[in-house]
């Protein structure tokens, strides 16, 4: 009996390339002593190759390995997103790690492995694969979060993330077990299509536990407690990866698991997700107001943005799903830009992270300040930037599903968020600087930040470029 | 053609990217030159405009986001043509007016001014609600920076307040826009749309209870922008803190976006709700007229006085619009232009004297008419125009509005017109009293003895404004003709809805 066919291998080519690449990096790591540059460049080449493979598999639409893994379309699309995020994080990290004196080559290997986990999550056609993907990604994140290993914050971040994360994974696994116990299968499509047919309490409990697991990974209230500390304690480029790739991956499998049950307009499920969403928007944005550290502020902002994206999920419409995917792209670009610029400004030993340190940057570093303002305006959701189009889609989907109240909470909390996002702009442009130290701007990091900013702008003005692709995914 | 007009300021912005920020005069010339190009295009538009046609003219439509039927859809009609010309007219004036007063980050300043012009033109040109909203919001960014970087002492507070206030209104409007789009998709063969022409046909049939909410969401956003009492508190802060050119544009054009929005969206989209709310909004407008005038009277800062006078003047515009008579709406449109010209000129004049003395306190002046005769003359003409002296522009607008609201069957009460008319008297009181304290009497403050009169540049800036102030006052017909047909159409539509209501009620 054959376990897999040639088509399976071709379909999962991007995954295989990234897995292969990570193994290769491990080997290089062991063989050469001072191989930072080598590991860095091989990693980038590997990811670029995988993007190429994803483009190649994009037109396919099938499953591989006995209905375990999705091939093409949705999966390929997300693969490209994760790989792009990975490449940008690589580019940002090189000089940043040098500056922070944490430049170890395992860093790159860990990132590549975590990206393979994300890719697995977006291609899962089976609950087991979701679990596998989440674990691969999370274990890497636990290690990456503790990268500042001689610092208290680093250890705190890693430990907190690990303990809470392990709990959440436990919930997820328990949920999978209960669903399997009542349905007799772990196949996602079969389970979700029969969502309404079963009403066994254990079955529903299984879905509930699944929901908790995902909510933890996307940092939705009330499972958000880890985010601020972990975001603050990790290296900035790691935070960039967690807040973009990690969130996008969690949402990609969240959509896979929940979009079909939600499209059946199950009132109760819709309500539960709507409440999670409203709570995330409210708490994320209100707590964001009180922050003094920019990374912490962005952590609360990421909680709030999880809430915005849940609006689309709660609506259960296709418009909402398209909205989430678009939003994930715009949010990833924006956060990469913001964290990238923060990592450039950050001093050795993690200084320069409070609002006051950004005073007068508008005249000291005009380009970077302009780009950071652009990111902030996009996060607020002001046209003509990508963030606005995303919000427009999500709120439109809410109105369509009779969730106008959720859309109103959404816009009201956006208003609250305006204040703290603009605070950075206020400090950069309207206040004078007390510092006169030179800021070194590494060219790789600058290039990647400029690139994502162009992306934010282009997707804001010509959203159809990507929306037309997204429409045909689900 | 409209696209050229809309994006013509970008030529200047692109050029500025490649210019060294040390070349100050080149930067200024590029700014002025570009805005003049836009002005010339808008003049061409003005002369080709067909006033007898009530449809959108010069339309251009390009599909933008097909899934939600969003398109780049621009056009001009009688309601917007004058405002477009006003925008392109005031931008170069504001730029020349602040020729010497901006000393830091000049390049960014000019870029933001041009960006602002794009935003304002976009608002007046859009015939798609989504496109309109994009420009409406995008325009906040340059204005925010103009107040925040080049503003006065309290600039951060003023800029943030301006931004958040305006955001607050427009976000609810966003929900209303979404709801309209969604409503369109629930109709048979309908689909989600933000196309204004399609919505004009659909929206009036929305059930009353929902229509009221939508109307309120739109109206709130516009009322904040106007600003209608009691949502006006951002205005004095923003005006006083903004640099001169910022105030000119803010008063001259930005406030008109609110009244324009009421006229373009609220009345035709939600006629039922408008009829029902007309008396409430008119009441607020009348309170604004009197309140603005009374508060202006007790100001000690000239700029703040002018800012509060805006609250009063814009109250007239809103009253005219919600009288829903031809005269009232026509008067409202012409009053928007008048206010843009005379308040713009007032802010320029205040800016000029501020550049010389660095104070705007009325008590710091007195008796300077002898010292600066030209300045005093210009100031007097503009003051009269602002008061509404017959023969100058202010009179035409205020008269039409009062006439309209007096005979309005929708308001159905003379009291609005009577109280509003008292606003004209108050205006005379606060403006003339201020004029008297600044220019007449004995020259007591020795610092004023070294005041210099207007320079040629400053005279050059003021002359075109004065020409229009007189022209509109003496012979307003060509301007009124432009909006006549479109207004008639709009009033007819509302009358129909009203009579329809009556038959339903019986």
Coordinates of C-alpha atoms in Angstrom, one line a residue, chain A residues 319 363 377 380 382-385 388-389 392-393 395-396 399-400 402 404 407-408 411-412 414-415 418-419 422 425-426 429-431 460-464 467-468 471, chain B residues 21 64-68 70 105 108 130 133-135 137-138 140-141 144-145 148-149 155-156 159-160 163-164 167-168 171-172 174-175 177-179 182 185 192 194:
Chain A
X319 CA -17.3 39.2 3.0
X363 CA 13.5 66.5 12.2
X377 CA -2.3 56.2 10.6
X380 CA -6.0 53.9 13.3
X382 CA -7.5 56.3 8.1
X383 CA -7.7 56.3 4.4
X384 CA -5.8 56.0 2.0
X385 CA -3.9 53.4 3.9
X388 CA -8.8 51.5 6.4
X389 CA -9.9 49.1 3.6
X392 CA -14.3 48.9 6.0
X393 CA -14.6 45.2 4.9
X395 CA -17.5 46.5 9.5
X396 CA -19.4 46.0 6.3
X399 CA -23.6 45.3 9.2
X400 CA -24.6 42.7 6.7
X402 CA -27.2 42.3 11.7
X404 CA -24.4 46.7 13.6
X407 CA -19.5 47.7 14.1
X408 CA -20.4 50.6 16.3
X411 CA -15.6 52.4 15.3
X412 CA -15.9 53.8 18.8
X414 CA -11.0 53.0 16.9
X415 CA -11.7 56.5 18.0
X418 CA -6.6 57.3 17.7
X419 CA -5.4 59.0 20.8
X422 CA -1.3 59.7 17.4
X425 CA 3.1 61.2 15.9
X426 CA 2.7 64.1 18.4
X429 CA 6.7 66.0 15.1
X430 CA 5.3 68.4 17.7
X431 CA 7.9 68.2 20.4
X460 CA -4.6 51.1 0.5
X461 CA -5.1 52.8 -2.9
X462 CA -5.4 49.7 -5.1
X463 CA -6.9 47.1 -2.7
X464 CA -8.4 45.3 -5.7
X467 CA -8.9 41.5 -3.0
X468 CA -9.5 39.9 -6.3
X471 CA -12.2 36.4 -3.2
Chain B
X21 CA 15.0 72.1 1.6
X64 CA -12.1 50.6 -8.0
X65 CA -13.2 47.8 -5.7
X66 CA -15.7 45.8 -7.8
X67 CA -16.8 43.4 -5.0
X68 CA -18.4 46.3 -3.1
X70 CA -16.9 51.1 -5.2
X105 CA 10.3 73.1 7.8
X108 CA 6.9 70.0 4.5
X130 CA -16.6 55.6 -0.2
X133 CA -15.2 59.3 2.9
X134 CA -11.6 58.5 1.9
X135 CA -11.0 62.2 1.1
X137 CA -10.7 61.5 6.4
X138 CA -7.4 61.7 4.5
X140 CA -7.4 65.3 8.4
X141 CA -3.8 64.3 8.2
X144 CA -3.4 67.9 11.8
X145 CA 0.2 68.4 10.9
X148 CA 0.5 70.6 15.2
X149 CA 3.8 71.7 13.7
X155 CA -0.8 73.5 19.3
X156 CA -0.7 69.9 20.5
X159 CA -4.4 69.5 16.9
X160 CA -5.4 66.4 18.9
X163 CA -8.4 65.3 15.0
X164 CA -10.4 63.3 17.5
X167 CA -12.9 61.4 13.7
X168 CA -15.7 60.9 16.2
X171 CA -16.7 57.1 12.2
X172 CA -20.5 57.0 12.8
X174 CA -18.9 55.3 8.1
X175 CA -21.3 52.9 9.8
X177 CA -22.5 54.5 4.8
X178 CA -22.0 50.8 5.3
X179 CA -25.7 50.4 6.3
X182 CA -26.0 46.9 2.8
X185 CA -27.9 44.8 -1.4
X192 CA -23.8 46.4 -2.1
X194 CA -21.7 53.2 -2.4

